[in-house]
Coordinates of C-alpha atoms and ligand atoms in Angstrom, one line a residue:
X137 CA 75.9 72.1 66.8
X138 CA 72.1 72.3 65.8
X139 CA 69.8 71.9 68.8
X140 CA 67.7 69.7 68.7
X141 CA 64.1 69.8 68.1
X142 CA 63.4 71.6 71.4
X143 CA 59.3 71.5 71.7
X144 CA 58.1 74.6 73.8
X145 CA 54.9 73.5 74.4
X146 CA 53.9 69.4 75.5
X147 CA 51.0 68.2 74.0
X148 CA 49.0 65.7 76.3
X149 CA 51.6 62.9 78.2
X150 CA 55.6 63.6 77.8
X151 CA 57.1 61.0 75.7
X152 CA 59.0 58.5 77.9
X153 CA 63.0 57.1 77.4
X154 CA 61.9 53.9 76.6
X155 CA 59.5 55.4 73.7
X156 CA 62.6 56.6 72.0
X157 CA 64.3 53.9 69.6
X158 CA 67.2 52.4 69.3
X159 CA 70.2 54.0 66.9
X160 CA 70.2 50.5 65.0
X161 CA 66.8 50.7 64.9
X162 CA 66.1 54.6 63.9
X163 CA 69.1 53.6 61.0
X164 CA 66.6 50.8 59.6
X165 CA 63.8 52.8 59.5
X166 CA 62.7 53.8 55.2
X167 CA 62.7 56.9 55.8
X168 CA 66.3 57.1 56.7
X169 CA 67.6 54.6 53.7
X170 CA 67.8 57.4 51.5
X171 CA 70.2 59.7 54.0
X172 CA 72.0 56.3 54.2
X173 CA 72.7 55.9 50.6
X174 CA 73.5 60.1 50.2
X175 CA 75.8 60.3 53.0
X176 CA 77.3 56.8 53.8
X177 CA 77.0 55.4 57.3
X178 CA 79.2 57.2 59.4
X179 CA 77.9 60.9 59.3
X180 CA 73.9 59.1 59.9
X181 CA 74.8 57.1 62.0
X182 CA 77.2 59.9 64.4
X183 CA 74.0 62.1 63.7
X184 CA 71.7 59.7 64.7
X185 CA 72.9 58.9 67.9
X186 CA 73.6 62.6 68.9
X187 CA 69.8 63.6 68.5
X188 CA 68.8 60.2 70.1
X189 CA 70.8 61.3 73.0
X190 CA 69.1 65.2 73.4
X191 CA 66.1 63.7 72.7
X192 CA 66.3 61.4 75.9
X193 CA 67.7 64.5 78.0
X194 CA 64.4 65.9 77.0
X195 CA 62.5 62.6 78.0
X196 CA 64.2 62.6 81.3
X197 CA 63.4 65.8 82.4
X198 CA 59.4 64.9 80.7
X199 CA 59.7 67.5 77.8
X200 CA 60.4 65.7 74.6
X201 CA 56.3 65.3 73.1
X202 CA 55.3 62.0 72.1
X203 CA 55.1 63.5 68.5
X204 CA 58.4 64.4 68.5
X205 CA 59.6 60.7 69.6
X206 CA 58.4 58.9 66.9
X207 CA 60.3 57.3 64.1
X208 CA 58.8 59.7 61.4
X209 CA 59.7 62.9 63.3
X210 CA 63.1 61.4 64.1
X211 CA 64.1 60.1 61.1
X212 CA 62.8 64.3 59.5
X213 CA 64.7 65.2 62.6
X214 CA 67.8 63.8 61.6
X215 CA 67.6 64.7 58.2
X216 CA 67.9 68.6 59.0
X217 CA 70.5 67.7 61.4
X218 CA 72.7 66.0 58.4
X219 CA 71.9 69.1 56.1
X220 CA 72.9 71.5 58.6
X221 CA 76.0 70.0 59.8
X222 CA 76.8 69.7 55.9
X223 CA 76.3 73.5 55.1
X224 CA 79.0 75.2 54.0
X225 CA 80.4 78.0 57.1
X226 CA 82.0 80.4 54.3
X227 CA 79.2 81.5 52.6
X228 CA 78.6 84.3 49.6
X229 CA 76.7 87.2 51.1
X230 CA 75.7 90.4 49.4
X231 CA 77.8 93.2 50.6
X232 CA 75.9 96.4 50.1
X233 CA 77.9 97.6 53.3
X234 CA 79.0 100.7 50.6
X235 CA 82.6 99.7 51.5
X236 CA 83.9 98.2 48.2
X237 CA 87.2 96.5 49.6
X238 CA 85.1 94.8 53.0
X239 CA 87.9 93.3 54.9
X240 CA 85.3 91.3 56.7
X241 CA 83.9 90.4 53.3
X242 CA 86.5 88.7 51.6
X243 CA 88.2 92.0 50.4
X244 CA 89.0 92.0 46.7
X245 CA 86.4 89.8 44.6
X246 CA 88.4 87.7 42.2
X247 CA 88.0 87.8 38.6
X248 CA 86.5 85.4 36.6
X249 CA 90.1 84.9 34.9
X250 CA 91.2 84.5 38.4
X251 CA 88.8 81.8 39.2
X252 CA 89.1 80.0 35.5
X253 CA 93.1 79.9 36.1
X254 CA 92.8 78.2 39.2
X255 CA 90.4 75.9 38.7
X256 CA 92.5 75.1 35.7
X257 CA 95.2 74.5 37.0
X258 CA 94.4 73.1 39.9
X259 CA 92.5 70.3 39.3
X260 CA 95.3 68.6 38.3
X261 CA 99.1 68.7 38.6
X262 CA 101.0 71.7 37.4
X263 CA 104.5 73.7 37.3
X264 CA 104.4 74.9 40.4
X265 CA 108.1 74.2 41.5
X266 CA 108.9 72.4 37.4
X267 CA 111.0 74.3 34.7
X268 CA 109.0 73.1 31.7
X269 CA 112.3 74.3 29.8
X270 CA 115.0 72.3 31.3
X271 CA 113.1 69.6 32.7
X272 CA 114.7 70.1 36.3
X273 CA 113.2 72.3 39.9
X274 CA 111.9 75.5 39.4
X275 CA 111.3 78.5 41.7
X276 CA 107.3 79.6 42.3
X277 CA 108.1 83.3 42.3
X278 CA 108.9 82.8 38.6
X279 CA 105.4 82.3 37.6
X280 CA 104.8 85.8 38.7
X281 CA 107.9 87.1 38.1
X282 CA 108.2 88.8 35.2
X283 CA 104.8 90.1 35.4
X284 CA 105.5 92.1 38.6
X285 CA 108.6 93.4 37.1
X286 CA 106.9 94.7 33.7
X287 CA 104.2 96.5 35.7
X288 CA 106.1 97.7 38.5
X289 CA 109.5 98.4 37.2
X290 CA 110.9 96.6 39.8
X291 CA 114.4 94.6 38.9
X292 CA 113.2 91.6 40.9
X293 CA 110.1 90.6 42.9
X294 CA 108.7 87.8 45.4
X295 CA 105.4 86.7 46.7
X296 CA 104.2 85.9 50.0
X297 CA 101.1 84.8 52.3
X298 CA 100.1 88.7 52.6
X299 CA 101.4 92.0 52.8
X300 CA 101.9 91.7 56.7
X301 CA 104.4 88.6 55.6
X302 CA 105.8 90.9 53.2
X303 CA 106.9 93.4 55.8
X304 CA 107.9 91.2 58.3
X305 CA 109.9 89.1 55.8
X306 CA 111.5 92.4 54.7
X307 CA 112.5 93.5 57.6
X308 CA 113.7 90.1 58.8
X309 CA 115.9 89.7 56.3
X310 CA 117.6 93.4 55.4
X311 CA 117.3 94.9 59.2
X312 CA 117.5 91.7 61.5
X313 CA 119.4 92.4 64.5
X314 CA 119.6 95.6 63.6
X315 CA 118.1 98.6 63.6
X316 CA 114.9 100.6 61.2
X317 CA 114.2 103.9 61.3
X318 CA 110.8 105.0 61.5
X319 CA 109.0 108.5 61.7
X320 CA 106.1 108.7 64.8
X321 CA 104.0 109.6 62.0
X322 CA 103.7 106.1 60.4
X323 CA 103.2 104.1 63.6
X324 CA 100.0 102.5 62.1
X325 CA 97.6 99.6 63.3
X326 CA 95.8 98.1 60.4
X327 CA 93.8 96.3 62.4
X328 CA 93.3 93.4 64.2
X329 CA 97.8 92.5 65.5
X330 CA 99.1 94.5 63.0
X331 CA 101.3 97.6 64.5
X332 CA 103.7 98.5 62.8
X333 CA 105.9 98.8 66.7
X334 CA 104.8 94.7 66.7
X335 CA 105.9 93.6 63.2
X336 CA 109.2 95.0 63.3
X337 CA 109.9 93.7 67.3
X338 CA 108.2 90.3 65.6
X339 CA 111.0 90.9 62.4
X340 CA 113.8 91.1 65.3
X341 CA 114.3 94.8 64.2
X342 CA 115.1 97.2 66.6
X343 CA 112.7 100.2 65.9
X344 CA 113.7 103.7 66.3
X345 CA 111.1 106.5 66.2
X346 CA 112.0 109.5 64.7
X347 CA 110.1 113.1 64.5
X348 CA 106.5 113.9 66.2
X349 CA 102.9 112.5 65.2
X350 CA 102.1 115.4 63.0
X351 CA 105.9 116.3 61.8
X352 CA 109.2 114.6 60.6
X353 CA 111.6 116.2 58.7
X354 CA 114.7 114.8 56.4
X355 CA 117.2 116.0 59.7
X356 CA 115.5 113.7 62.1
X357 CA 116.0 110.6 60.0
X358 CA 119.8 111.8 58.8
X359 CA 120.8 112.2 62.8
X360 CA 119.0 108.7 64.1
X361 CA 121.5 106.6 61.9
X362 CA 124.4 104.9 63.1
X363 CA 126.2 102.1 62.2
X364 CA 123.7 100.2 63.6
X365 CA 121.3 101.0 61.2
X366 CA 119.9 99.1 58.5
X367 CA 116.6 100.3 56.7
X368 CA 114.6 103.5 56.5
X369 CA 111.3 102.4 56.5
X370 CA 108.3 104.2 55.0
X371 CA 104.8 103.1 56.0
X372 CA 101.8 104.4 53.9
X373 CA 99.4 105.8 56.2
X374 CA 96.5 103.9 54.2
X375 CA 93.9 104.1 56.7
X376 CA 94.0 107.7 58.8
X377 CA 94.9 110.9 57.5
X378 CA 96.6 113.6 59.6
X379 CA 95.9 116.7 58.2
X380 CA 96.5 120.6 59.5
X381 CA 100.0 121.2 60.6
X382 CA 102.0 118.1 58.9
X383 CA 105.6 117.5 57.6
X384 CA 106.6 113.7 56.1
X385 CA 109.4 113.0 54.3
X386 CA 108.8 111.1 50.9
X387 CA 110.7 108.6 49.3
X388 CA 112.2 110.9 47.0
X389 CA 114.1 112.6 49.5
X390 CA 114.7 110.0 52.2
X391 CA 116.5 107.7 49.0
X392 CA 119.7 110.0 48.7
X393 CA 119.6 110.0 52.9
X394 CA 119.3 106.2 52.7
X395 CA 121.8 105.2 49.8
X396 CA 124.5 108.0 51.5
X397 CA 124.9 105.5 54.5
X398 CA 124.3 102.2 52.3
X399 CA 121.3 101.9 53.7
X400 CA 117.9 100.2 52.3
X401 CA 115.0 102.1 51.8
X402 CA 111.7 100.1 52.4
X403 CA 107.8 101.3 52.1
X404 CA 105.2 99.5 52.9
X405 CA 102.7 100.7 50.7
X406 CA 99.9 98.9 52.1
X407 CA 97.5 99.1 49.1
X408 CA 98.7 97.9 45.8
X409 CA 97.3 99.7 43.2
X410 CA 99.0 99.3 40.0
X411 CA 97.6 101.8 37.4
X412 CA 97.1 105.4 38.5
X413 CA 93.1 105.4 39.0
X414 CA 92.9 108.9 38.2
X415 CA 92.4 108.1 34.9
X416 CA 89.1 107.2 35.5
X417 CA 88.0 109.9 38.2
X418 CA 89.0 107.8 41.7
X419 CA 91.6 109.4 44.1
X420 CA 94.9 108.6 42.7
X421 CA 97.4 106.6 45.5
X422 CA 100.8 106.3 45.1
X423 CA 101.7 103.0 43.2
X424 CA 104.9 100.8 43.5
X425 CA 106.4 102.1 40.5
X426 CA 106.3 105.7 41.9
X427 CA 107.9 104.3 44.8
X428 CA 110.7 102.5 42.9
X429 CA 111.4 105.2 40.3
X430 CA 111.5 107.6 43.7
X431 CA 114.7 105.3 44.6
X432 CA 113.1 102.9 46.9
X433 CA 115.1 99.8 47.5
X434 CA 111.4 97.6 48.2
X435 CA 108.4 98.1 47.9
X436 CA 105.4 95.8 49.4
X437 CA 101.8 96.1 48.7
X438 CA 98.6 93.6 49.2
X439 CA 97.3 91.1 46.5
X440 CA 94.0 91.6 47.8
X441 CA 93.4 95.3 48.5
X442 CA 93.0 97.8 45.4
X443 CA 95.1 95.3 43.3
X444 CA 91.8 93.4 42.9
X445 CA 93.4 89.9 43.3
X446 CA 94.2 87.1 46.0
X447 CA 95.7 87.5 49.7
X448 CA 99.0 88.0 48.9
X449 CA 102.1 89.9 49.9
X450 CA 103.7 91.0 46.7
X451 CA 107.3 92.2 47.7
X452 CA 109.6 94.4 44.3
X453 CA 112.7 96.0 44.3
X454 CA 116.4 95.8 43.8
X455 CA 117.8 92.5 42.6
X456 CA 120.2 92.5 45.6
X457 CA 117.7 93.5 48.2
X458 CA 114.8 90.8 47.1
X459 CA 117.6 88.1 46.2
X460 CA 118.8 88.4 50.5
X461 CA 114.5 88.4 51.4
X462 CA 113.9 85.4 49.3
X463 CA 117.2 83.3 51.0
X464 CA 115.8 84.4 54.2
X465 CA 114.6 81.1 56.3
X466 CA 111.1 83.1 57.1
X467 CA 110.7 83.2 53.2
X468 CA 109.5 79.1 52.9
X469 CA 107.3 80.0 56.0
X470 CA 105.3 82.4 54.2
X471 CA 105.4 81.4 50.9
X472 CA 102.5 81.4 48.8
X473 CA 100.4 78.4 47.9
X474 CA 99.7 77.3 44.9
X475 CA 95.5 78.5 45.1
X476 CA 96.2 82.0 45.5
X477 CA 99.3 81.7 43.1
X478 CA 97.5 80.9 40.1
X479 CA 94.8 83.5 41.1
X480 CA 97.8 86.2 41.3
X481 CA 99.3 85.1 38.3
X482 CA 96.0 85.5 36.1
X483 CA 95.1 89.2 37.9
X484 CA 98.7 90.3 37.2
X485 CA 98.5 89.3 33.7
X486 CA 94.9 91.6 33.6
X487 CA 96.8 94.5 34.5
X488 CA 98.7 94.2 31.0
X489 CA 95.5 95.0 29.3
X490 CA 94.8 98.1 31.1
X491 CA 91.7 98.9 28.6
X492 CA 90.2 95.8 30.1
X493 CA 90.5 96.4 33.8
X494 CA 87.0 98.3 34.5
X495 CA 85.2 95.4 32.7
X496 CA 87.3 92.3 33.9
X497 CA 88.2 93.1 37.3
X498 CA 85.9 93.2 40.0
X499 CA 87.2 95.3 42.1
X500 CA 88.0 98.1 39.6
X501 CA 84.2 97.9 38.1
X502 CA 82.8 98.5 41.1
X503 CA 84.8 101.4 41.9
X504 CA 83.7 103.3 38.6
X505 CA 80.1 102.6 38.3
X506 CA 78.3 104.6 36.9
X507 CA 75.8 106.2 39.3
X508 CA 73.5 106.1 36.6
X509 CA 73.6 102.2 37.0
X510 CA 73.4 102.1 40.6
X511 CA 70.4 104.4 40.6
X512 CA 68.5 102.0 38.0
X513 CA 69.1 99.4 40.6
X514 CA 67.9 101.2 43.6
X515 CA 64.8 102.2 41.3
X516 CA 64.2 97.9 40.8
X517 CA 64.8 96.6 43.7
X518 CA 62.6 99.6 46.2
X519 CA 59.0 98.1 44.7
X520 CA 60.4 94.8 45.6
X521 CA 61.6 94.8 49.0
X522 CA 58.4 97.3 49.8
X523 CA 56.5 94.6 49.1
X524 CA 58.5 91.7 50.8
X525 CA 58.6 94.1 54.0
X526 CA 54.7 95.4 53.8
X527 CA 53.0 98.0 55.5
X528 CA 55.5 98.9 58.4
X529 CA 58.6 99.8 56.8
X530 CA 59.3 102.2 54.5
X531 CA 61.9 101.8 51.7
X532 CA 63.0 105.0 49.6
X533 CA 66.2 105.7 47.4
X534 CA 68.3 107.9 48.8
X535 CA 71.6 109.4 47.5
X536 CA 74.8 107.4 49.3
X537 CA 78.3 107.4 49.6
X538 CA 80.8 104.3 49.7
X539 CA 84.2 103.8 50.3
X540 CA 86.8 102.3 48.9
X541 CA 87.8 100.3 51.8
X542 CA 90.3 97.9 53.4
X543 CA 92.3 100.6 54.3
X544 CA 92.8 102.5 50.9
X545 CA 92.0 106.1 50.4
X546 CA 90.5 106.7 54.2
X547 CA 89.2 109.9 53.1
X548 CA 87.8 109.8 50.0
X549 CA 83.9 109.3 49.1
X550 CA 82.4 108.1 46.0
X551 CA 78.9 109.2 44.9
X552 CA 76.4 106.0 44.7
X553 CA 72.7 105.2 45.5
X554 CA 70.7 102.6 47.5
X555 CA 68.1 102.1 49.3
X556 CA 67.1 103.1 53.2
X557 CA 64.5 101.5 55.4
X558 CA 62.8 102.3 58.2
X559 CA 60.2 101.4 60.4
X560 CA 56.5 103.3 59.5
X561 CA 56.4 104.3 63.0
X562 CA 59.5 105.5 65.1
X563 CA 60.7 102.3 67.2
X564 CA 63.8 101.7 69.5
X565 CA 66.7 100.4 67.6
X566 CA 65.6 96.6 68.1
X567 CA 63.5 96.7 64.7
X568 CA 66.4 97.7 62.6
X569 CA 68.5 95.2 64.8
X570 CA 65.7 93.0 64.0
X571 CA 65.8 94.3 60.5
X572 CA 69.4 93.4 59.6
X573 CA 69.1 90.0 61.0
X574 CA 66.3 88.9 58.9
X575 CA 68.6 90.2 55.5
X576 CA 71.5 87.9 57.5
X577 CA 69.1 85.2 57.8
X578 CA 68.4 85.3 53.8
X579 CA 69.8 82.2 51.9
X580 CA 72.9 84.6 50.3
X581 CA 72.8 86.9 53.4
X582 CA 72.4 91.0 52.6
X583 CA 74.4 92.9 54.6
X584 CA 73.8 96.8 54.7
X585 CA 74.4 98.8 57.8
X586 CA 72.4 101.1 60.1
X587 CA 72.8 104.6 60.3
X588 CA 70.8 107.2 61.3
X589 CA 67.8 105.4 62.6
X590 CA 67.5 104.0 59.3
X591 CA 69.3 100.5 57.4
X592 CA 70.9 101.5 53.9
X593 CA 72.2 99.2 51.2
X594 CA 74.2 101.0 49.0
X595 CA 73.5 99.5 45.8
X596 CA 77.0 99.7 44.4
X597 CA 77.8 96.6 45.3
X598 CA 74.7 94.8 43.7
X599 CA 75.5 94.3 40.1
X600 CA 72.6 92.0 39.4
X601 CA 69.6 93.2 41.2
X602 CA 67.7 89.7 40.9
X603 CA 70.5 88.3 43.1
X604 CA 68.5 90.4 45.7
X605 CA 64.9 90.2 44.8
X606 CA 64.9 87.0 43.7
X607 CA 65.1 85.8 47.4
X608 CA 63.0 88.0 49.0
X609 CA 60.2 86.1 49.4
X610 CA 62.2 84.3 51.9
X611 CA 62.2 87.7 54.2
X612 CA 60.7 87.3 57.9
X613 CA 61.4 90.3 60.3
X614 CA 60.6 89.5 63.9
X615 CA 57.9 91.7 65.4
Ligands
PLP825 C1 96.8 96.4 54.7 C2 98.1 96.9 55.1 C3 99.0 95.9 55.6 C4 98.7 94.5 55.8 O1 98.4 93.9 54.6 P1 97.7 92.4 54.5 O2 97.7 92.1 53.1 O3 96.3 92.7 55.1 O4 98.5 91.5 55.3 C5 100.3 96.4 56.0 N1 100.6 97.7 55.9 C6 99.7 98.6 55.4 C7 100.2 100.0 55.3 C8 98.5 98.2 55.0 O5 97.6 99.1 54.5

């Protein structure tokens, strides 16, 4: 809720309950007829009589000003109430954070395909659950489908709500009741109430740890299975890295292991990508095709992480193995909707144009900028902002490194550029605290982040410097 006009200082006598009118009355007065005819009665009027009411708590105790209780100020007082109360909460910002996939930021940006498809096909009916062949019910999955199965390789595939659906679904349905075998190595937290120990208590599968933090080998996975077993699961460990003295099994040589016992081999890959990035200089991760062609049984990955699309949990594999996921009863639970569907369907169909990819998808163009590009925009936007920001700040280009983010490729740096700012003299932290806010406080709020005594915004994820400079006029830093 907006406060209401809160004076701090009361010029000559208070204004007094009675001064205050009416809500019939404040509703007849010009000045509010056009919020009337913008916003129909019941929003101005609920409005209305909330600020009537703070206003009298402020008469009462005799610090409302006699200004602020008349019909002009109210009805202007009101008007900012409506407008605020109308503002969108989710918001576009500027994420020069230097983390590419910002899981706090929306994660993937959609293409403009993405967006075009579903605004397409939303605004009106569609096929969702139609076989425009035979005329009768059709299955969602099928609209993405056969995509997933020509880029992945995968016999069969299925959608979800995310990837953390995707593994819980998974493991519900092939090791319910039963047991997955898991090396100490993989135990990861993505963040937020996803460990892996938690998902698969959560799927109803018993988890059984096998090897040490740094070391598992083939023999501790062969001795943990009994008949009791179900799934060797694989978790990518997309976010840490253990490095020095390691040992992990890959799926290569945990599928023979597996299939010996007629057991299903899972991996949660985490982060989907689906074309080896190598080919244009980022760190290659493994994809879902590797995994498959390895002799997974499923593989599950996120819509919205390097994949460059929607929250989604995108789930391949063997046609017997998805066919027993998709009949589980936790499947209609998670399913995807029909919003994020459409925006799948029209990344997926992206990825069969891999030429395109860097141009069209967001995601993907970010990640190979070229430095050159990034520089050009530091170089714009520095005489800018060191004029919005005056005499005591100092804004230089400096040489940056982002991340990919969202839990891909913990490790790995990419060379970019930006900007840093700091305050002309040497002050305690409170002016780049006060610093950051003002960006936040911007009408598309920046958001960089402070290191070193100083606030960067890596410029990588600026592709239009006027998006920034254009509204910089509107910067006020508290003293
Ligand atoms: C990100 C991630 C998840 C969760 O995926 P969401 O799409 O965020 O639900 C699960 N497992 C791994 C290994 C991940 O990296």
């Amino acid at each position: 809720m907006t406060a209401p006009p809160s004076p701090s200082v009361v010029h000559g006598a208070p204004a007094q309950p009675q001064d205050l009118p009416a809500t019939d009355r404040l509703l007849r007065h010009a000045a509010v007829q056009p919020l009337l005819a913008d916003h129909g009665h019941t929003l101005v009027a609920d409005e209305a009589r909330v600020l009537l009411a703070a206003c009298r708590a402020e008469a009462v105790a005799g610090t409302l000003d006699r200004a602020q209780a008349a019909s002009d100020a109210l009805a202007q007082a009101l008007a900012a109430r409506i407008a605020a109360r109308l503002a969108p909460r989710m918001r576009p910002v500027l994420n020069l954070t230097g983390t590419v996939i910002h899981t706090n930021l929306g994660r993937a940006v959609l293409a403009d395909v993405a967006l075009d498809h579903v605004a397409a096909t939303l605004r009106g009916p569609n096929n969702l659950e139609y076989d425009l062949t035979t005329g009768g019910r059709g299955d969602r999955d099928s609209l993405v489908e056969d995509l997933l199965c020509t880029l992945t390789g995968a016999e069969a595939a299925t959608v979800v709500n995310n990837n953390a659906a995707a593994v819980v679904l998974t493991l519900a349905a092939l090791a319910g009741g039963r047991e997955a075998i898991v090396s100490r190595g993989e135990l990861v937290e993505i963040g937020g109430a996803f460990r892996m120990p938690d998902v698969m208590a959560a799927a109803g599968a018993h988890m059984v740890e096998v090897g040490t933090t740094n070391r598992t080998h083939a023999q501790d996975y062969a001795r943990a299975i009994t008949e009791r077993t179900a799934v060797l699961l694989k978790v990518h460990t997309s976010n840490y890295a253990v490095q020095g003295f390691t040992a992990a099994v890959d799926e290569e040589a945990l599928a023979p292991i597996a299939h010996a016992h007629g057991l299903a081999l899972v991996t949660d890959l985490g982060s989907g990508a689906l074309v080896d990035m190598s080919r244009w200089g980022l760190p290659r991760e493994p994809l879902p095709q590797d995994m498959l062609g390895a002799g997974c049984d499923v593989v599950t990955f996120s819509g919205d992480k390097l994949l460059g699309g929607p929250q989604a949990g995108l789930i391949v594999g063997r046609q017997d193995a998805i066919a027993r996921i998709r009949r589980h009863p936790l499947k209609r639970a998670l399913r995807l909707s029909k919003l994020p569907l459409a925006a799948l369907e029209a990344t997926l169909r992206l990825y069969l144009q891999p030429e395109r990819l860097t141009q069209a998808l967001p995601t993907l163009r970010l990640l190979t900028r070229p430095l050159a590009d990034i520089e050009a925009v530091a170089r714009t936007v520095q005489p800018v902002l060191q004029a919005a920001l005056g005499e005591g700040w100092r804004v230089v280009p400096v040489a940056l490194q982002s991340q990919i983010g969202s839990g891909s490729l913990p490790i790995d740096r990419l060379p970019s550029a930006g900007l840093a700012i700091a305050p002309q003299t040497p002050r305690k932290g409170r002016a780049l605290d006060a610093l950051a806010a003002a960006l936040r406080a911007l009408p598309v709020p920046v958001i960089g982040r402070v290191a070193d005594d100083r606030l960067l915004l890596d410029l990588r994820g600026l592709e239009d410097a006027h998006a920034l400079t254009s509204q910089l006029h509107a910067l006020v830093v508290a003293p």
